[in-house]
PDB file of C-alpha atoms and ligand atoms in Angstrom:
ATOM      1  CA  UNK A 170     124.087 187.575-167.298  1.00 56.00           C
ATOM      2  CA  UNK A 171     121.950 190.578-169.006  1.00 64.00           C
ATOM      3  CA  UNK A 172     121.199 193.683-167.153  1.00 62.00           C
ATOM      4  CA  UNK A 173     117.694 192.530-166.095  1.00 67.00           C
ATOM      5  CA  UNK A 174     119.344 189.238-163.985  1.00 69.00           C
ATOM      6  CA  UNK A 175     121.613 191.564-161.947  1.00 68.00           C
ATOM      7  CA  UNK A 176     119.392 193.615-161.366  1.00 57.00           C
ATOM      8  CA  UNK A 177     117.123 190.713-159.841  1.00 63.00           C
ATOM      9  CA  UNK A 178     120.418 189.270-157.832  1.00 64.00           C
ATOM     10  CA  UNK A 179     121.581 192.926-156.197  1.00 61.00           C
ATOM     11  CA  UNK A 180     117.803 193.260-155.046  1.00 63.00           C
ATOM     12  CA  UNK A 181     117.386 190.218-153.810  1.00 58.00           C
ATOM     13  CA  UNK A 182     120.523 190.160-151.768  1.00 67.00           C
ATOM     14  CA  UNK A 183     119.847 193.686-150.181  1.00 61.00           C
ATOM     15  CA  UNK A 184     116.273 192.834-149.278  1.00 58.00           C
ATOM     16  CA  UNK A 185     118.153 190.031-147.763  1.00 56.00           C
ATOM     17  CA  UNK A 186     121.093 191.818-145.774  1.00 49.00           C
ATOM     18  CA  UNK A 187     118.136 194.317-144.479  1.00 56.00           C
ATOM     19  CA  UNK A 188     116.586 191.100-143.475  1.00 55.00           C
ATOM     20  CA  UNK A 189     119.452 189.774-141.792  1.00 55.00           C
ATOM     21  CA  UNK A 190     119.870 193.255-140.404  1.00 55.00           C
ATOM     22  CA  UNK A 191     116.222 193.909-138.903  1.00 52.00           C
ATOM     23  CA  UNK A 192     116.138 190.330-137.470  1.00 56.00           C
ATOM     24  CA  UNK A 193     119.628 190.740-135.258  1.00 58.00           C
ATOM     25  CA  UNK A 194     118.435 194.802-134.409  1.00 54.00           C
ATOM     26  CA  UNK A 195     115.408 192.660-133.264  1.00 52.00           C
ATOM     27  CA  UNK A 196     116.589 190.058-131.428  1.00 62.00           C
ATOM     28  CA  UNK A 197     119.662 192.076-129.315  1.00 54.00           C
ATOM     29  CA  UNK A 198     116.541 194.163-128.303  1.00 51.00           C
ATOM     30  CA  UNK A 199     114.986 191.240-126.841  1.00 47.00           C
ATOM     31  CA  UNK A 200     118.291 189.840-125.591  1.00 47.00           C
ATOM     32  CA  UNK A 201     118.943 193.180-123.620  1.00 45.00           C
ATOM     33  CA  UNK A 202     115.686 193.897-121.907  1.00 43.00           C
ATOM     34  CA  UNK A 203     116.149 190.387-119.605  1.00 42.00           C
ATOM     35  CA  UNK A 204     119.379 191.415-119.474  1.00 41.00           C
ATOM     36  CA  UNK A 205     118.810 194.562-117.315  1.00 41.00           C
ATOM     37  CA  UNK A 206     116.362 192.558-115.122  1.00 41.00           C
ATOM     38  CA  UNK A 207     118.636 189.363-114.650  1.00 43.00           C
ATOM     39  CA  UNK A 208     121.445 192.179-113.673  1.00 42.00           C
ATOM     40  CA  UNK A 209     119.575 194.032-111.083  1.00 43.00           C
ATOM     41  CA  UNK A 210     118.650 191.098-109.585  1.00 43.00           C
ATOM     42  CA  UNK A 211     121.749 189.613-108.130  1.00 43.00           C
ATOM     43  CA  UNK A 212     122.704 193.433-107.418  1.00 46.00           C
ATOM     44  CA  UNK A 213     119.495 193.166-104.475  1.00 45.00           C
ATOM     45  CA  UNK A 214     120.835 190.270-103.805  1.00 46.00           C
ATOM     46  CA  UNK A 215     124.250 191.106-103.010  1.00 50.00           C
ATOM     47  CA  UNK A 216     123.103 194.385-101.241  1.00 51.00           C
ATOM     48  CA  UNK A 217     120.782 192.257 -99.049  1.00 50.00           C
ATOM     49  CA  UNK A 218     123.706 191.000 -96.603  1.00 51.00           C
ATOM     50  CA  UNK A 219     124.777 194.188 -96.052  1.00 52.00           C
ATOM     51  CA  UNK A 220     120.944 195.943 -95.579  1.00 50.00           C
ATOM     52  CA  UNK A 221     120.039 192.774 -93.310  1.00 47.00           C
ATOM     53  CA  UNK A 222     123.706 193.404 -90.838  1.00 49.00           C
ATOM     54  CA  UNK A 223     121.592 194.665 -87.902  1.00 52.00           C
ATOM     55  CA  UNK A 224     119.634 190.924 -88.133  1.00 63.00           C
ATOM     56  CA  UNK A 225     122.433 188.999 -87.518  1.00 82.00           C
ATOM     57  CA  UNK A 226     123.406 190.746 -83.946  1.00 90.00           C
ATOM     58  CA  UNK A 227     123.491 187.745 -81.955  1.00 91.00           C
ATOM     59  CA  UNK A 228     120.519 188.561 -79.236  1.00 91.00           C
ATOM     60  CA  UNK A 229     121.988 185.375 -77.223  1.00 91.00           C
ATOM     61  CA  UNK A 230     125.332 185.855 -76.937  1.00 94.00           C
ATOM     62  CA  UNK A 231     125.015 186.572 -72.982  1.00 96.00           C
ATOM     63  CA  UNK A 232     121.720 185.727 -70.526  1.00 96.00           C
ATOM     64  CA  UNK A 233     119.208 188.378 -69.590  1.00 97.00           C
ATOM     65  CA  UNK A 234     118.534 186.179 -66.407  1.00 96.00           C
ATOM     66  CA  UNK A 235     121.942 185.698 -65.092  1.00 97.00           C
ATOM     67  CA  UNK A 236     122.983 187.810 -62.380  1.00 97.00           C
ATOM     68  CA  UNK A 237     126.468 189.882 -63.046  1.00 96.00           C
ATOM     69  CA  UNK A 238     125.416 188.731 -66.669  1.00 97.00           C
ATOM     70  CA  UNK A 239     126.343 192.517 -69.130  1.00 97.00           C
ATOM     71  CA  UNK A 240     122.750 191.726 -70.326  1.00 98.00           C
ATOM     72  CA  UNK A 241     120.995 191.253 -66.765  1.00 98.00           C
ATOM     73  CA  UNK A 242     117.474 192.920 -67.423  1.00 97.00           C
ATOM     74  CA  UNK A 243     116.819 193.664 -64.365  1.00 97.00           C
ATOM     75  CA  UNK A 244     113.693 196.039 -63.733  1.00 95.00           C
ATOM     76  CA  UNK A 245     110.026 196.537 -61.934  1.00 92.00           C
ATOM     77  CA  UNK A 246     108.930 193.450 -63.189  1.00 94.00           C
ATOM     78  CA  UNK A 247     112.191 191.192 -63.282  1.00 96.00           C
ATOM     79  CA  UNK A 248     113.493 191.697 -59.678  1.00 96.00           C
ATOM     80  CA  UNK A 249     117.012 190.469 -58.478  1.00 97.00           C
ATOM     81  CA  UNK A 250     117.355 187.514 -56.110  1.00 96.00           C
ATOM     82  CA  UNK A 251     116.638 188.409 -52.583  1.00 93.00           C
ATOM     83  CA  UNK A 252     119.437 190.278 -50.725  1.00 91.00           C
ATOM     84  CA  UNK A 253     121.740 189.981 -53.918  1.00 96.00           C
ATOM     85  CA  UNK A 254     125.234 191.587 -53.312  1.00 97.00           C
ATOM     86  CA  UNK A 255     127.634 191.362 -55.892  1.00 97.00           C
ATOM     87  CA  UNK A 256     130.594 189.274 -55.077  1.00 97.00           C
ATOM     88  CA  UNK A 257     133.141 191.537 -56.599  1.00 97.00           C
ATOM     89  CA  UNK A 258     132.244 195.232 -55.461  1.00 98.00           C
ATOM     90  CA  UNK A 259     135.277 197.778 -55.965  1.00 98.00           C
ATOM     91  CA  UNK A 260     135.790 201.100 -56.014  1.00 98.00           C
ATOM     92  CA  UNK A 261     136.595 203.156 -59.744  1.00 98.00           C
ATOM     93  CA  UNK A 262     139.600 205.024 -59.550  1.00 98.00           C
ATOM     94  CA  UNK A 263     137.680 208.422 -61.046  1.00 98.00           C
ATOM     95  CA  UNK A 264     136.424 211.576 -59.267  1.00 98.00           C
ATOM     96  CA  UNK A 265     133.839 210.294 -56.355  1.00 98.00           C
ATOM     97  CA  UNK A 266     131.033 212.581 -55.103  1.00 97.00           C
ATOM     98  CA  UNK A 267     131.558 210.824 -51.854  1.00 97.00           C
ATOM     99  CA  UNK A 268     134.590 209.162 -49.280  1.00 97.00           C
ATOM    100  CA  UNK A 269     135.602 206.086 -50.953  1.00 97.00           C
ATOM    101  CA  UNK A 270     134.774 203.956 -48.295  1.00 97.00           C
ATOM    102  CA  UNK A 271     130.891 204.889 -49.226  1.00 97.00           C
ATOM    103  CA  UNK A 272     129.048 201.838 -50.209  1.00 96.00           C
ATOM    104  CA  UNK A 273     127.397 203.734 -53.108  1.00 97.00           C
ATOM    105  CA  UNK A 274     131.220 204.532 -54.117  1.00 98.00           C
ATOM    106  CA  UNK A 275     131.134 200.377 -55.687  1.00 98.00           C
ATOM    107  CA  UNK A 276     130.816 198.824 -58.632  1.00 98.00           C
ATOM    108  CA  UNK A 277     131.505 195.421 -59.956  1.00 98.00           C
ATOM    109  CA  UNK A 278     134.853 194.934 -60.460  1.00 98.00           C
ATOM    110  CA  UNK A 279     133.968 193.173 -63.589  1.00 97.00           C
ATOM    111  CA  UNK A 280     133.060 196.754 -64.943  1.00 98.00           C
ATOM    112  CA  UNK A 281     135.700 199.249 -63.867  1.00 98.00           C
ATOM    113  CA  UNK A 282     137.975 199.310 -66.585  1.00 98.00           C
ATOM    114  CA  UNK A 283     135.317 200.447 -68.845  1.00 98.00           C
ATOM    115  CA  UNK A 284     134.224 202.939 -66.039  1.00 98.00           C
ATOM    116  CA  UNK A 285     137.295 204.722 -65.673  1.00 98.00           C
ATOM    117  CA  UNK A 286     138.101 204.740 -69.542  1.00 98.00           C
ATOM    118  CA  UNK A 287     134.628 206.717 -69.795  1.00 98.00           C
ATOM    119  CA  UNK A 288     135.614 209.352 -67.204  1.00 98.00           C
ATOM    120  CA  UNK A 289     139.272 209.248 -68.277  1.00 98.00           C
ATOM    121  CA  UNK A 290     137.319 210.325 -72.252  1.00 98.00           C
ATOM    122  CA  UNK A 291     135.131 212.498 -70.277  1.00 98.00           C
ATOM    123  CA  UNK A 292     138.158 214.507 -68.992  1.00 98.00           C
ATOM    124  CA  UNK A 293     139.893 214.375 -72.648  1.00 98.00           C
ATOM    125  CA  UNK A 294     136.894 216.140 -74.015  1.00 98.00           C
ATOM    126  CA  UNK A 295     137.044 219.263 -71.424  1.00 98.00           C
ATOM    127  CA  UNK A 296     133.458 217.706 -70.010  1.00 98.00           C
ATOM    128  CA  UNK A 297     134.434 216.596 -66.472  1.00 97.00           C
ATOM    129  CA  UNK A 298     132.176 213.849 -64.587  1.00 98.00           C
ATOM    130  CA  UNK A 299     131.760 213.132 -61.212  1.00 98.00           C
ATOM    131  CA  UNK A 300     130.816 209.547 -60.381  1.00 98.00           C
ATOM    132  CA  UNK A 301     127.622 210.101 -58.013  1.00 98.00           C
ATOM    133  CA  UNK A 302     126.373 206.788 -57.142  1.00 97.00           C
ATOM    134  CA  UNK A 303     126.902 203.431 -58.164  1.00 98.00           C
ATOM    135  CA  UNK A 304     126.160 200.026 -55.859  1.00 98.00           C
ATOM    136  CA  UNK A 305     123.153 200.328 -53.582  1.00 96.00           C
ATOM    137  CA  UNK A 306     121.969 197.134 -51.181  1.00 96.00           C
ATOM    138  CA  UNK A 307     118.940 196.326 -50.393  1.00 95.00           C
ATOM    139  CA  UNK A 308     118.672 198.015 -47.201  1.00 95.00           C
ATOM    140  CA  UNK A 309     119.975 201.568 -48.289  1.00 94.00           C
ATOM    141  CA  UNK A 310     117.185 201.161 -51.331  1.00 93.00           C
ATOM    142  CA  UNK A 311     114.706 200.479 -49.321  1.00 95.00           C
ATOM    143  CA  UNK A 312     115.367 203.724 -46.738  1.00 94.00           C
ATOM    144  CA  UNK A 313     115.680 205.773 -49.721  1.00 93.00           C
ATOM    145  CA  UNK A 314     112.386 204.152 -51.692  1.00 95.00           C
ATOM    146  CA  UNK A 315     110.431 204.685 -47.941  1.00 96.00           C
ATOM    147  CA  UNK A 316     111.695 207.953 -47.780  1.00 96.00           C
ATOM    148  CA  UNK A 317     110.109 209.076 -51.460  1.00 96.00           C
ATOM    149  CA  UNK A 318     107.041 207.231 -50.678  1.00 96.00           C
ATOM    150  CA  UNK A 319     106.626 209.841 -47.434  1.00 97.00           C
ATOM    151  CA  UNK A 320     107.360 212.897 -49.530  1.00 96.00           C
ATOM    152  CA  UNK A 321     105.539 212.720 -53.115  1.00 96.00           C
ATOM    153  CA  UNK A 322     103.225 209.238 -52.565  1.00 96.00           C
ATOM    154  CA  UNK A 323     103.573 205.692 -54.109  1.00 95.00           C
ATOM    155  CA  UNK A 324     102.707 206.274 -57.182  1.00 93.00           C
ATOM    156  CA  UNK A 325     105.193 209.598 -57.957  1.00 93.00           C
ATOM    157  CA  UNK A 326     107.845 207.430 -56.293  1.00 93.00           C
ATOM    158  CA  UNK A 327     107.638 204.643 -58.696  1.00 90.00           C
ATOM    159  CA  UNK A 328     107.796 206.395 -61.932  1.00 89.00           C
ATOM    160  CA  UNK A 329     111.715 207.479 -60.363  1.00 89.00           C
ATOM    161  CA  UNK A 330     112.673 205.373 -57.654  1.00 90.00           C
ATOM    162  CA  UNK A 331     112.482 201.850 -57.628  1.00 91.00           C
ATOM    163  CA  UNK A 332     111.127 199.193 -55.174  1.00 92.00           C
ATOM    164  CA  UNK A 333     113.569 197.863 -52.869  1.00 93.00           C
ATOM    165  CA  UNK A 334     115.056 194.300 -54.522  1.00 95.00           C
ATOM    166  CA  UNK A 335     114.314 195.617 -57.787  1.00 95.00           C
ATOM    167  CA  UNK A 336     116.928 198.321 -58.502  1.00 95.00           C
ATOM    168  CA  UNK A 337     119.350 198.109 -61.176  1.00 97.00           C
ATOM    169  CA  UNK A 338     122.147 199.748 -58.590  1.00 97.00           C
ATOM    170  CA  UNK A 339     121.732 196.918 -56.591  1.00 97.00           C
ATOM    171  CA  UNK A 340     123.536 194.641 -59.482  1.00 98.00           C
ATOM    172  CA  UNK A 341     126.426 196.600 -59.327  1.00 98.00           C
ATOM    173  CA  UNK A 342     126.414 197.140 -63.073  1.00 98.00           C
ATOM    174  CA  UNK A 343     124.652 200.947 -62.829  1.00 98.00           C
ATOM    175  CA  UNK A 344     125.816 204.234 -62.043  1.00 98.00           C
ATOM    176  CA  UNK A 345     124.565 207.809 -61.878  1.00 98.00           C
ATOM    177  CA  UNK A 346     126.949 210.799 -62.778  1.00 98.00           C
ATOM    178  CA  UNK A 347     126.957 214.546 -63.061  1.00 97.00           C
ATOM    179  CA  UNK A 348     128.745 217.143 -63.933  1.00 97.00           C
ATOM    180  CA  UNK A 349     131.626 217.497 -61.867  1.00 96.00           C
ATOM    181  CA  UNK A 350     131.582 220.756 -59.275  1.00 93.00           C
ATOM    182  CA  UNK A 351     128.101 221.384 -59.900  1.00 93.00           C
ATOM    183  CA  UNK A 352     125.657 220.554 -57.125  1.00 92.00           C
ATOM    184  CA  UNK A 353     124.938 217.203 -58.481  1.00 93.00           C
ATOM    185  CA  UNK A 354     121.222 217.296 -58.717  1.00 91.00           C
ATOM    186  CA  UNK A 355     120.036 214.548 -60.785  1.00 93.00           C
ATOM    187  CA  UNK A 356     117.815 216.415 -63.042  1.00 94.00           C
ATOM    188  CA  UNK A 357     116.901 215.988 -66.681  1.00 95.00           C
ATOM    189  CA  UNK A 358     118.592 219.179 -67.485  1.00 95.00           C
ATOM    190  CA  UNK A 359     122.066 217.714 -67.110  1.00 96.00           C
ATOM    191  CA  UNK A 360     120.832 216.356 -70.796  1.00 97.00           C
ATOM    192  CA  UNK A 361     121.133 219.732 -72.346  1.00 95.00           C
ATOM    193  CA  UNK A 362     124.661 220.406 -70.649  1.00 95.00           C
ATOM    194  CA  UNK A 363     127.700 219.863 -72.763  1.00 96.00           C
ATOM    195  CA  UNK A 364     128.096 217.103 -70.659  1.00 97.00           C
ATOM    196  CA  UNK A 365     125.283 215.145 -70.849  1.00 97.00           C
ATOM    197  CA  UNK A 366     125.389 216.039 -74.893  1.00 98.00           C
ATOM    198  CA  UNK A 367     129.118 214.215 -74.994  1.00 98.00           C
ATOM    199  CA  UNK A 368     127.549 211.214 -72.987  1.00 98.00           C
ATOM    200  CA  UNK A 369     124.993 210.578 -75.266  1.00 98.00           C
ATOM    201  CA  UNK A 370     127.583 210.217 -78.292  1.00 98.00           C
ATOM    202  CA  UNK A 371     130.207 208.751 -76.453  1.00 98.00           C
ATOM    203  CA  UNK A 372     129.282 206.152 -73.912  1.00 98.00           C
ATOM    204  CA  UNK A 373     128.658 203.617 -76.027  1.00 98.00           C
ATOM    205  CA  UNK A 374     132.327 203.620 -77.013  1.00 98.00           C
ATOM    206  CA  UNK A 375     132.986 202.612 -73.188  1.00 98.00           C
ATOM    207  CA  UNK A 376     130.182 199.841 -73.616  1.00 98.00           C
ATOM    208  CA  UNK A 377     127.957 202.238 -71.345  1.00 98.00           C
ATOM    209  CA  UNK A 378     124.010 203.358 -72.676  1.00 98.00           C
ATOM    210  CA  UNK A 379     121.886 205.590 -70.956  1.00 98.00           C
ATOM    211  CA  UNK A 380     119.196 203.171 -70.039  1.00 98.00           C
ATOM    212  CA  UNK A 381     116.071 205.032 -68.903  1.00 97.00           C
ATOM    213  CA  UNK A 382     115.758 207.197 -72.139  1.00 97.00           C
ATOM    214  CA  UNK A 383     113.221 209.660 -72.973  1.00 96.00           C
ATOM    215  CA  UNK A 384     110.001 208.086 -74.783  1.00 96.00           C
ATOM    216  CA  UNK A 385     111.197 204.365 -73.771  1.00 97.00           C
ATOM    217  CA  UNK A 386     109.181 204.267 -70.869  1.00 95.00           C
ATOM    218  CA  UNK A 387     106.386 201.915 -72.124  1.00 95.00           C
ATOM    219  CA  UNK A 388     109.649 199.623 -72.022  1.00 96.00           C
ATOM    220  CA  UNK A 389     111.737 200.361 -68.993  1.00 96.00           C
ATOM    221  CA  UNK A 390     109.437 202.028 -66.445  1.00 93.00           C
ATOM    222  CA  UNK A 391     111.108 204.972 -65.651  1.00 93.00           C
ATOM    223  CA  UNK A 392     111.340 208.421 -66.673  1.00 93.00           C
ATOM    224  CA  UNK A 393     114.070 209.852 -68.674  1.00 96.00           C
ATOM    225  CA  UNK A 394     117.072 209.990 -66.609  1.00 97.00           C
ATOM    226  CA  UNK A 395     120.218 211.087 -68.545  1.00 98.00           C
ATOM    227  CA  UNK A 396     122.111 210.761 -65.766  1.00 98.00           C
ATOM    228  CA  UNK A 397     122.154 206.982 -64.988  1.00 98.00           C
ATOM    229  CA  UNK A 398     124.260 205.093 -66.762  1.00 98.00           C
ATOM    230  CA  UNK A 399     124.269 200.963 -67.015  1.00 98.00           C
ATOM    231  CA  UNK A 400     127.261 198.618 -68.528  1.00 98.00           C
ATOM    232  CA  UNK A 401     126.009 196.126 -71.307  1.00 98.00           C
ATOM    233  CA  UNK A 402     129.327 195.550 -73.138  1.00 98.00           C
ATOM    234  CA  UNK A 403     130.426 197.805 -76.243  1.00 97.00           C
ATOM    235  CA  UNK A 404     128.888 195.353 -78.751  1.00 96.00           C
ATOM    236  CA  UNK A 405     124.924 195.651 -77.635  1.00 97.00           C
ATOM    237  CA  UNK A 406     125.416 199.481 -76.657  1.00 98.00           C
ATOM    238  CA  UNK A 407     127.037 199.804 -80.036  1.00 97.00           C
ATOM    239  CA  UNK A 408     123.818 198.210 -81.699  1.00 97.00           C
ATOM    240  CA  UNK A 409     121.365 200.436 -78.542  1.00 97.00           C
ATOM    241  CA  UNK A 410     122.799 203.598 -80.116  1.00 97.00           C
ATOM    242  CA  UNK A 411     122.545 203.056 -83.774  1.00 96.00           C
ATOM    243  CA  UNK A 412     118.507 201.718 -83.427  1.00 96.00           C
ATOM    244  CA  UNK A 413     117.499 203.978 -81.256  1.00 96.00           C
ATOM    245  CA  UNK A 414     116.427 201.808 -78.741  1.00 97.00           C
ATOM    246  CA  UNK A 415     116.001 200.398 -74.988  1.00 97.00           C
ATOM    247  CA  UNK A 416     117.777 197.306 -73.237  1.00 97.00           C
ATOM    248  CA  UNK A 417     114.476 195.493 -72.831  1.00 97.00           C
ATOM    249  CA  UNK A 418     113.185 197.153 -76.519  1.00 96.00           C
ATOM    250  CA  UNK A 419     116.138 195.154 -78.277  1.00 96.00           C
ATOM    251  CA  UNK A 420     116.515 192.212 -75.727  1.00 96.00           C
ATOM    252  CA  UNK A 421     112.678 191.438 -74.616  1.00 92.00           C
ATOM    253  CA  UNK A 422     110.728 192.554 -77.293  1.00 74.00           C
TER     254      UNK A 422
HETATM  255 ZN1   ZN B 266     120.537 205.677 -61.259  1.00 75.04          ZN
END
């Protein structure tokens, strides 16, 4: 082989390795730009379960309609049978504005437990509550309702009180509290006590919301009243608290 041949063969076989060489830089190029798309893809899709968790709260788990149902809506517009008494009123064994022997003193039985584990975390956390009020009948509601009527009008009364047969003490599932040795005023400034700030982080945890909350009116047709407390079971109040939102919001809407 002269000089002039080698030459030839080293040429051609570099132009080839640089061929080889531009065609593989080339193609791995190609190969890893689907690559990052076909990897971020399932990544969505695997965070989509998790982003989606609120979704799969089952909404029907318990009946809206039901009486002594945890998810009873009852309200101005979805009133409770007539003369509906609870068949299983008790009395909480926590610290009662009034005798025991008070009708307003019940509850549901079905309820208590979760009742006095709210006071009894209440007490733990140096915020003492007094139960106010819990079961109301028809009859008392109605003297009470009357008695608003006569003092601010109809339609003052019905933005706080509500028409007799439609109350959500009368299920036996509400309550009102305040802070215990205070005059117990139901006010919206027992919201900015220490009190009312612990009840808004913590009765959830007892499966308790505050129902009538402030800018939910549209929904629940009351004012904001920190003070009145309803049972719904620590699963929905669990899911209340971390949207935000009213009963009827997350159960109606
Ligand atoms: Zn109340």
């Amino acid at each position: 082989m002269n000089m002039r041949k080698k030459f030839l063969l080293v040429a051609i076989s570099t132009f080839l390795c640089l061929l080889v060489l531009v065609l593989f830089i080339i193609r791995s190029s190609t190969v890893t730009a689907p690559k990052t798309t076909t990897a971020s893809e399932p990544q969505t899709a695997r965070t989509l379960p998790r982003d989606t968790t609120p979704d799969t709260f089952d909404s029907s788990l318990h009946s809206i309609d039901q009486p002594g149902s945890p998810w009873w809506i009852v309200n101005k517009n979805r009133p409770l049978p007539a003369g509906y008494i609870p068949g299983d009123l008790a009395v909480p064994n926590v610290s009662l504005r009034l005798t025991a022997s008070s009708e307003q003193m019940k509850l549901s039985a079905s309820i208590i437990p979760s009742v006095e584990s709210f006071f009894g975390a209440a007490d733990a956390a140096g915020v003492p509550l007094t139960f106010a009020s819990g079961y109301r009948s028809e009859v008392y509601q109605t003297q009470l309702y009357n008695g608003y009527v006569a003092r601010d009008g109809q339609a003052a009364a019905d933005r706080y009180s509500a028409k007799p047969g439609t109350s959500e003490h009368q299920t036996g599932l509400a309550f009102d509290i305040c802070v215990r040795g205070s005059a117990c005023e139901l006010t919206t400034d027992f919201a900015s006590t220490q009190a009312g700030k612990w009840v808004v982080e913590h009765a959830h945890e007892h499966g308790l919301i505050i129902h009538y909350l402030q800018g939910k009116e549209s929904f629940t047709g009351y004012d904001h009243e920190p003070w009145h407390l309803r049972f719904v079971g620590k699963e929905l109040a669990s899911e209340l608290k971390k949207n935000g939102q009213a009963l009827e919001e997350f159960l109606l809407d």
